[in-house]
Amino acid sequence: AGHRFLEKTLPSGRHYGRVLEVGAGTGEHLPFVRHGFDTYTVTDLDPQALAVARRKAAGTGLAGLSFVAQNAARPAQADASVDRLIAAHVLEHLERPHEVIKTWRDTLRPGGVLSVLLPTDPGLAWRLGRCLGPRRQAEKKGLPYDYIMAREHINACYHLLGLLRHYFPDSRTAWWPLGLPSTDLNLFVAIHAER
């Protein structure tokens, strides 16, 4: 639901020449992209995850795709070289997010768009949702869900929103599913910010 929501909240009818997706994992986001592009670079630190993403994309017929192993916090692209940077379910995992956001901003061309999807962790709805679904599934598999989440989600959503607003004061936010601007009442927030 989150990946579809991020794309649905992006203004339609636009074309982005160079798109960079950071922390793409196994390529979950790409099928939901609704805009045109010339090149789309799918990146992740894990080459095995990228291999899965490449296999998934092979049957789509999309042209201009490339798959590159790189760190989401330090993209290898030159400053002012990207028209859209996508970070779906990434920023909550990264250390020193204020530096990461500044780096991402610098990577964008003037007029370029940063699109970020965040879970509303540690909001009430997010914590309740964990109890109803993922925690039970993880425990059935013998995985220590709370330990994994404590290690993985190291940045609170409301702190990340503050950092994003600092570097992109005119950013637009959309909330899912209730649409009210609250980390406690929603599961995801989509942010689109223009440089």
XYZ file of N, CA and C in Angstrom:
585
model
N 0.827 -1.205 0.000
C 0.000 0.000 0.000
C 0.866 1.262 0.000
N 1.993 1.239 0.714
C 2.822 2.428 0.830
C 3.452 2.869 -0.482
N 3.967 1.909 -1.254
C 4.612 2.254 -2.534
C 3.594 2.855 -3.503
N 2.422 2.252 -3.577
C 1.359 2.778 -4.447
C 0.972 4.193 -3.998
N 0.866 4.387 -2.685
C 0.482 5.687 -2.134
C 1.513 6.760 -2.483
N 2.793 6.443 -2.375
C 3.829 7.436 -2.696
C 3.681 7.916 -4.139
N 3.457 6.994 -5.055
C 3.317 7.387 -6.465
C 1.995 8.097 -6.728
N 0.952 7.685 -6.055
C -0.361 8.310 -6.249
C -0.347 9.771 -5.803
N 0.475 10.105 -4.809
C 0.514 11.473 -4.284
C 1.478 12.381 -5.044
N 2.185 11.841 -6.014
C 3.058 12.649 -6.867
C 2.207 13.263 -7.981
N 2.368 14.559 -8.263
C 1.577 15.141 -9.361
C 1.736 14.333 -10.644
N 0.634 14.077 -11.316
C 0.658 13.231 -12.517
C 1.061 14.029 -13.751
N 1.378 13.293 -14.799
C 1.686 13.901 -16.082
C 3.086 14.459 -16.200
N 3.963 14.135 -15.272
C 5.329 14.657 -15.343
C 6.272 13.620 -15.909
N 7.364 14.103 -16.440
C 8.429 13.249 -16.958
C 9.709 13.656 -16.247
N 10.431 12.674 -15.708
C 11.686 12.935 -15.004
C 12.800 12.269 -15.802
N 13.733 13.064 -16.294
C 14.808 12.514 -17.116
C 15.610 11.452 -16.391
N 16.251 11.841 -15.299
C 17.096 10.909 -14.532
C 16.462 10.655 -13.174
N 16.104 9.404 -12.935
C 15.516 8.999 -11.660
C 16.526 8.118 -10.934
N 16.655 8.357 -9.641
C 17.514 7.551 -8.781
C 16.666 7.026 -7.635
N 16.622 5.711 -7.480
C 15.958 5.124 -6.319
C 17.037 4.558 -5.414
N 17.066 5.028 -4.167
C 18.069 4.576 -3.200
C 17.441 3.551 -2.256
N 18.261 2.598 -1.809
C 17.767 1.585 -0.873
C 16.607 0.788 -1.429
N 16.681 0.438 -2.693
C 15.552 -0.180 -3.395
C 15.303 -1.634 -3.009
N 16.260 -2.268 -2.349
C 16.073 -3.668 -1.963
C 15.836 -4.541 -3.174
N 14.780 -5.328 -3.123
C 14.466 -6.263 -4.201
C 13.554 -5.656 -5.270
N 13.434 -4.332 -5.280
C 12.695 -3.669 -6.351
C 11.200 -3.588 -6.153
N 10.766 -3.459 -4.915
C 9.322 -3.411 -4.634
C 8.649 -2.154 -5.173
N 9.382 -1.054 -5.286
C 8.749 0.210 -5.653
C 8.530 0.387 -7.160
N 9.455 -0.079 -7.949
C 9.446 0.175 -9.397
C 8.110 -0.126 -10.082
N 7.401 -1.206 -9.774
C 6.138 -1.476 -10.478
C 5.064 -0.400 -10.285
N 5.226 0.456 -9.278
C 4.207 1.461 -8.993
C 4.499 2.821 -9.621
N 5.672 2.989 -10.222
C 6.049 4.266 -10.833
C 5.132 4.537 -12.017
N 4.499 5.736 -12.010
C 3.503 6.075 -13.026
C 3.979 7.129 -14.011
N 5.144 7.686 -13.832
C 5.611 8.763 -14.696
C 6.650 8.240 -15.686
N 6.877 9.040 -16.719
C 7.905 8.701 -17.691
C 9.283 9.071 -17.185
N 10.289 8.436 -17.746
C 11.680 8.741 -17.403
C 12.562 8.324 -18.559
N 13.767 8.899 -18.604
C 14.768 8.497 -19.588
C 15.651 7.397 -19.005
N 16.144 7.635 -17.787
C 16.940 6.613 -17.089
C 16.412 6.477 -15.668
N 16.459 5.258 -15.180
C 16.012 4.969 -13.809
C 17.069 4.049 -13.218
N 17.788 4.567 -12.210
C 18.845 3.799 -11.572
C 18.343 3.240 -10.251
N 18.311 1.928 -10.166
C 17.868 1.214 -8.966
C 19.118 0.889 -8.159
N 19.189 1.366 -6.903
C 20.386 1.133 -6.110
C 20.047 0.484 -4.778
N 20.990 -0.291 -4.297
C 20.931 -0.873 -2.960
C 22.345 -1.302 -2.591
N 22.603 -1.395 -1.325
C 23.929 -1.808 -0.869
C 24.154 -3.308 -1.062
N 23.053 -4.062 -1.116
C 23.113 -5.517 -1.198
C 23.021 -5.986 -2.658
N 24.114 -6.509 -3.227
C 24.076 -6.969 -4.622
C 23.083 -8.110 -4.855
N 22.848 -8.948 -3.862
C 21.879 -10.039 -4.025
C 20.458 -9.499 -4.142
N 20.137 -8.485 -3.359
C 18.818 -7.860 -3.476
C 18.666 -7.224 -4.858
N 19.717 -6.583 -5.340
C 19.671 -5.978 -6.673
C 19.486 -7.021 -7.761
N 20.075 -8.201 -7.582
C 19.901 -9.271 -8.569
C 18.434 -9.678 -8.647
N 17.764 -9.725 -7.496
C 16.330 -10.033 -7.477
C 15.561 -8.918 -8.172
N 15.898 -7.664 -7.867
C 15.228 -6.522 -8.502
C 15.392 -6.564 -10.019
N 16.592 -6.913 -10.484
C 16.862 -6.998 -11.920
C 15.989 -8.079 -12.569
N 15.880 -9.227 -11.911
C 15.036 -10.311 -12.449
C 13.574 -9.897 -12.511
N 13.091 -9.228 -11.478
C 11.695 -8.759 -11.468
C 11.436 -7.777 -12.606
N 12.389 -6.888 -12.838
C 12.208 -5.844 -13.846
C 12.362 -6.364 -15.269
N 13.002 -7.513 -15.422
C 13.294 -8.033 -16.764
C 12.036 -8.221 -17.604
N 10.947 -8.597 -16.988
C 9.726 -8.849 -17.743
C 8.836 -7.642 -17.939
N 9.249 -6.484 -17.465
C 8.380 -5.306 -17.551
C 8.451 -4.601 -18.891
N 9.543 -4.790 -19.618
C 9.715 -4.085 -20.886
C 10.141 -2.640 -20.716
N 10.437 -2.216 -19.484
C 10.875 -0.840 -19.261
C 12.290 -0.635 -19.790
N 12.483 0.447 -20.500
C 13.813 0.787 -21.024
C 14.461 1.814 -20.106
N 15.776 1.852 -20.113
C 16.499 2.857 -19.357
C 16.804 2.480 -17.918
N 16.584 1.224 -17.553
C 16.854 0.782 -16.183
C 18.304 0.365 -16.017
N 18.882 0.701 -14.870
C 20.191 0.180 -14.492
C 20.150 -0.160 -13.006
N 21.021 -1.075 -12.597
C 21.046 -1.582 -11.227
C 22.468 -1.445 -10.708
N 22.624 -0.675 -9.623
C 23.952 -0.323 -9.131
C 24.013 -0.536 -7.623
N 25.038 -1.247 -7.173
C 25.263 -1.419 -5.740
C 25.916 -0.154 -5.196
N 25.205 0.528 -4.319
C 25.764 1.705 -3.665
C 24.998 2.006 -2.389
N 25.615 2.795 -1.534
C 25.062 3.159 -0.244
C 24.008 4.254 -0.418
N 22.818 4.038 0.140
C 21.744 5.024 0.033
C 22.125 6.353 0.665
N 22.954 6.314 1.698
C 23.343 7.539 2.396
C 24.335 8.380 1.609
N 25.034 7.757 0.671
C 26.051 8.464 -0.107
C 25.963 8.073 -1.584
N 24.930 8.532 -2.279
C 24.826 8.193 -3.698
C 26.054 8.633 -4.479
N 26.427 7.836 -5.454
C 27.612 8.129 -6.267
C 27.330 9.163 -7.353
N 26.073 9.503 -7.574
C 25.725 10.456 -8.621
C 26.273 11.837 -8.268
N 26.624 12.600 -9.285
C 27.169 13.943 -9.091
C 26.097 14.875 -8.537
N 26.544 15.929 -7.894
C 25.609 16.953 -7.425
C 24.826 17.514 -8.603
N 23.577 17.872 -8.326
C 22.690 18.501 -9.312
C 22.570 17.682 -10.597
N 22.455 16.353 -10.453
C 22.409 15.502 -11.642
C 21.142 14.651 -11.750
N 20.265 14.694 -10.752
C 19.108 13.800 -10.704
C 17.818 14.629 -10.709
N 16.836 14.185 -11.483
C 15.550 14.883 -11.560
C 14.555 14.410 -10.502
N 14.671 13.169 -10.101
C 13.829 12.645 -9.020
C 14.628 11.618 -8.239
N 14.624 11.750 -6.920
C 15.259 10.784 -6.037
C 14.162 10.165 -5.180
N 14.061 8.843 -5.207
C 13.034 8.109 -4.470
C 13.694 7.350 -3.327
N 13.136 7.516 -2.124
C 13.604 6.787 -0.941
C 12.369 6.254 -0.217
N 11.964 5.045 -0.557
C 10.760 4.437 0.022
C 11.169 3.452 1.111
N 10.777 3.773 2.337
C 11.104 2.930 3.504
C 12.614 2.810 3.684
N 13.309 3.929 3.603
C 14.767 3.933 3.695
C 15.264 4.809 4.841
N 14.772 6.039 4.930
C 15.350 7.036 5.828
C 15.266 6.637 7.299
N 14.265 5.893 7.680
C 14.137 5.475 9.086
C 15.262 4.530 9.506
N 15.986 3.973 8.532
C 17.060 3.008 8.801
C 18.456 3.633 8.854
N 18.609 4.863 8.412
C 19.941 5.416 8.174
C 20.440 6.282 9.322
N 21.699 6.097 9.671
C 22.340 6.935 10.676
C 22.567 8.332 10.107
N 22.581 9.311 11.004
C 22.834 10.711 10.661
C 21.913 11.189 9.530
N 20.598 11.048 9.730
C 19.659 11.369 8.648
C 19.732 12.822 8.181
N 20.138 13.741 9.043
C 20.242 15.139 8.618
C 21.300 15.294 7.530
N 22.390 14.549 7.633
C 23.419 14.606 6.595
C 22.956 13.903 5.318
N 22.216 12.813 5.488
C 21.702 12.072 4.333
C 20.752 12.953 3.525
N 19.835 13.618 4.209
C 18.863 14.474 3.516
C 19.573 15.601 2.776
N 20.575 16.192 3.397
C 21.341 17.255 2.730
C 22.037 16.701 1.482
N 22.623 15.509 1.582
C 23.277 14.883 0.430
C 22.271 14.626 -0.681
N 21.105 14.095 -0.317
C 20.070 13.845 -1.325
C 19.650 15.153 -1.991
N 19.464 16.200 -1.200
C 19.076 17.504 -1.767
C 20.130 17.978 -2.767
N 21.391 17.829 -2.394
C 22.468 18.283 -3.276
C 22.534 17.468 -4.567
N 22.102 16.223 -4.530
C 22.112 15.356 -5.702
C 21.065 15.791 -6.735
N 20.006 16.448 -6.255
C 18.919 16.876 -7.144
C 19.310 18.101 -7.964
N 18.837 18.119 -9.203
C 18.946 19.323 -10.025
C 17.974 20.370 -9.488
N 18.197 21.646 -9.757
C 17.182 22.641 -9.399
C 15.843 22.262 -10.039
N 14.802 22.237 -9.240
C 13.494 21.791 -9.709
C 13.288 20.298 -9.567
N 14.339 19.561 -9.189
C 14.214 18.122 -8.977
C 13.392 17.824 -7.731
N 12.879 16.601 -7.662
C 11.964 16.218 -6.593
C 12.531 15.064 -5.771
N 12.500 15.243 -4.462
C 12.793 14.169 -3.519
C 11.468 13.577 -3.078
N 11.304 12.275 -3.248
C 10.091 11.578 -2.821
C 10.470 10.568 -1.752
N 9.901 10.759 -0.552
C 10.235 9.921 0.596
C 8.956 9.292 1.135
N 9.026 8.000 1.421
C 7.932 7.298 2.080
C 8.441 6.828 3.432
N 7.706 7.198 4.496
C 8.092 6.830 5.849
C 6.973 6.080 6.552
N 7.313 5.068 7.350
C 6.327 4.515 8.269
C 6.147 5.509 9.414
N 4.995 5.564 10.009
C 4.742 6.525 11.082
C 5.229 6.007 12.437
N 6.194 5.136 12.429
C 6.810 4.595 13.632
C 7.467 5.723 14.421
N 7.209 5.923 15.689
C 6.530 5.071 16.656
C 5.087 5.480 16.952
N 4.367 5.922 15.963
C 2.986 6.345 16.173
C 2.087 5.206 16.634
N 0.961 5.578 17.214
C 0.028 4.616 17.789
C -0.500 3.626 16.748
N -0.927 4.119 15.591
C -1.464 3.234 14.547
C -0.402 2.249 14.071
N 0.837 2.725 13.927
C 1.924 1.848 13.484
C 2.181 0.752 14.517
N 2.224 1.135 15.800
C 2.475 0.141 16.852
C 1.347 -0.870 16.923
N 0.101 -0.406 16.770
C -1.037 -1.315 16.771
C -0.972 -2.253 15.566
N -0.640 -1.716 14.402
C -0.523 -2.535 13.196
C 0.533 -3.615 13.341
N 1.623 -3.293 14.000
C 2.664 -4.303 14.243
C 2.114 -5.477 15.039
N 1.314 -5.169 16.055
C 0.755 -6.227 16.902
C -0.196 -7.128 16.120
N -0.916 -6.548 15.173
C -1.938 -7.306 14.453
C -1.392 -8.151 13.313
N -0.232 -7.810 12.794
C 0.240 -8.526 11.613
C 1.664 -9.011 11.674
N 2.609 -8.133 11.380
C 4.001 -8.573 11.212
C 4.604 -9.271 12.430
N 4.271 -8.805 13.629
C 4.864 -9.435 14.811
C 4.470 -10.908 14.898
N 3.201 -11.181 14.698
C 2.726 -12.576 14.763
C 3.400 -13.450 13.708
N 3.506 -12.915 12.493
C 4.140 -13.679 11.414
C 5.604 -13.956 11.730
N 6.304 -12.962 12.264
C 7.715 -13.135 12.615
C 7.877 -14.142 13.751
N 7.020 -14.046 14.746
C 7.124 -14.965 15.890
C 6.857 -16.410 15.474
N 5.948 -16.603 14.512
C 5.697 -17.961 13.999
C 6.944 -18.537 13.343
N 7.760 -17.651 12.765
C 9.007 -18.080 12.127
C 10.176 -18.134 13.112
N 9.907 -17.805 14.373
C 10.953 -17.828 15.384
C 11.862 -16.607 15.362
N 11.415 -15.533 14.739
C 12.230 -14.319 14.645
C 11.911 -13.362 15.795
N 12.914 -12.722 16.378
C 12.687 -11.744 17.452
C 12.265 -10.389 16.883
N 10.995 -10.253 16.566
C 10.479 -9.102 15.832
C 10.821 -7.771 16.499
N 10.549 -7.639 17.789
C 10.790 -6.357 18.463
C 12.269 -5.991 18.445
N 13.126 -6.976 18.600
C 14.568 -6.735 18.547
C 14.979 -6.254 17.153
N 14.459 -6.915 16.131
C 14.782 -6.541 14.745
C 14.317 -5.111 14.462
N 13.086 -4.783 14.856
C 12.560 -3.436 14.606
C 13.345 -2.376 15.376
N 13.753 -2.697 16.611
C 14.529 -1.737 17.399
C 15.876 -1.450 16.745
N 16.451 -2.455 16.107
C 17.736 -2.260 15.416
C 17.558 -1.574 14.072
N 16.455 -1.857 13.387
C 16.261 -1.362 12.023
C 15.666 0.044 11.951
N 14.603 0.305 12.701
C 13.947 1.622 12.661
C 14.584 2.505 13.730
N 15.691 3.133 13.377
C 16.454 3.891 14.369
C 16.065 5.365 14.420
N 15.214 5.819 13.499
C 14.794 7.222 13.470
C 13.277 7.313 13.543
N 12.788 8.118 14.470
C 11.345 8.326 14.618
C 10.817 9.184 13.474
N 9.635 8.852 13.022
C 9.016 9.561 11.902
C 8.929 11.063 12.153
N 8.475 11.481 13.340
C 8.295 12.912 13.572
C 9.622 13.654 13.570
N 10.709 13.003 13.960
C 12.022 13.651 13.857
C 12.442 13.800 12.390
N 12.214 12.750 11.612
C 12.566 12.807 10.192
C 11.768 13.885 9.468
N 10.490 14.022 9.809
C 9.677 15.077 9.194
C 10.253 16.457 9.510
N 10.720 16.658 10.743
C 11.346 17.926 11.110
C 12.593 18.204 10.299
N 13.412 17.178 10.098
C 14.625 17.349 9.291
C 14.286 17.642 7.838
N 13.324 16.917 7.285
C 12.922 17.142 5.889
C 12.378 18.557 5.703
N 11.583 19.032 6.662
C 11.036 20.396 6.552
C 12.131 21.451 6.652
N 13.197 21.140 7.379
C 14.304 22.097 7.482
C 14.985 22.279 6.120
N 15.278 21.168 5.451
C 15.979 21.240 4.168
C 15.044 21.522 2.995
N 13.764 21.211 3.168
C 12.763 21.438 2.111
C 11.533 22.085 2.738
N 11.590 23.394 3.055
C 10.483 24.033 3.779
C 9.147 24.006 3.036
N 9.171 23.867 1.723
C 7.926 23.864 0.950
C 7.477 22.445 0.573
N 7.947 21.457 1.295
C 7.594 20.076 0.958
C 6.097 19.830 1.179
N 5.568 18.879 0.406
C 4.167 18.483 0.512
C 4.096 17.109 1.174
N 3.192 16.966 2.123
C 3.017 15.678 2.792
C 1.604 15.164 2.547
N 1.489 13.847 2.500
C 0.191 13.176 2.398
C 0.235 11.986 3.349
N -0.878 11.734 4.013
C -0.933 10.723 5.065
C -1.883 9.601 4.683
N -1.500 8.344 5.036
C -2.341 7.190 4.716
C -2.538 6.330 5.954
N -3.738 5.887 6.249
C -4.940 5.899 5.413
C -5.918 7.031 5.698
N -5.809 7.732 6.839
C -6.854 8.690 7.210
C -6.686 10.066 6.595
N -5.494 10.407 6.134
C -5.296 11.694 5.489
C -5.097 12.854 6.447
N -5.304 12.650 7.727
C -5.083 13.703 8.713
C -3.598 13.764 9.047
N -3.036 14.959 9.205
C -1.595 15.056 9.463
C -1.231 14.639 10.889
N -1.133 13.329 11.097
C -0.845 12.802 12.428
C -0.068 11.498 12.323
N 1.052 11.413 13.045
C 1.806 10.161 13.075
C 1.076 9.104 13.890
N 0.154 9.499 14.758
C -0.576 8.525 15.574
C -1.772 7.909 14.859
N -2.321 8.590 13.858
C -3.557 8.126 13.224
C -3.344 7.459 11.873
N -2.118 7.406 11.393
C -1.829 6.876 10.065
C -0.711 5.846 10.118
N -0.532 5.142 9.004
C 0.526 4.138 8.906
C 1.726 4.619 8.103
N 1.486 5.522 7.133
C 2.557 6.020 6.282
C 2.378 7.508 6.037
N 3.493 8.168 5.736
C 3.458 9.535 5.255
C 4.337 9.606 4.010
N 3.815 10.251 2.966
C 4.551 10.474 1.725
C 4.941 11.937 1.674
N 6.193 12.191 1.352
C 6.710 13.542 1.257
C 7.281 13.743 -0.144
N 6.874 14.818 -0.809
C 7.442 15.206 -2.089
C 7.987 16.614 -1.916
N 9.263 16.760 -2.168
C 9.928 18.041 -1.913
C 10.736 18.445 -3.129
N 10.528 19.660 -3.577
C 11.246 20.155 -4.754
C 12.436 20.992 -4.331
N 13.549 20.769 -5.014
C 14.757 21.561 -4.720
C 14.639 22.949 -5.320
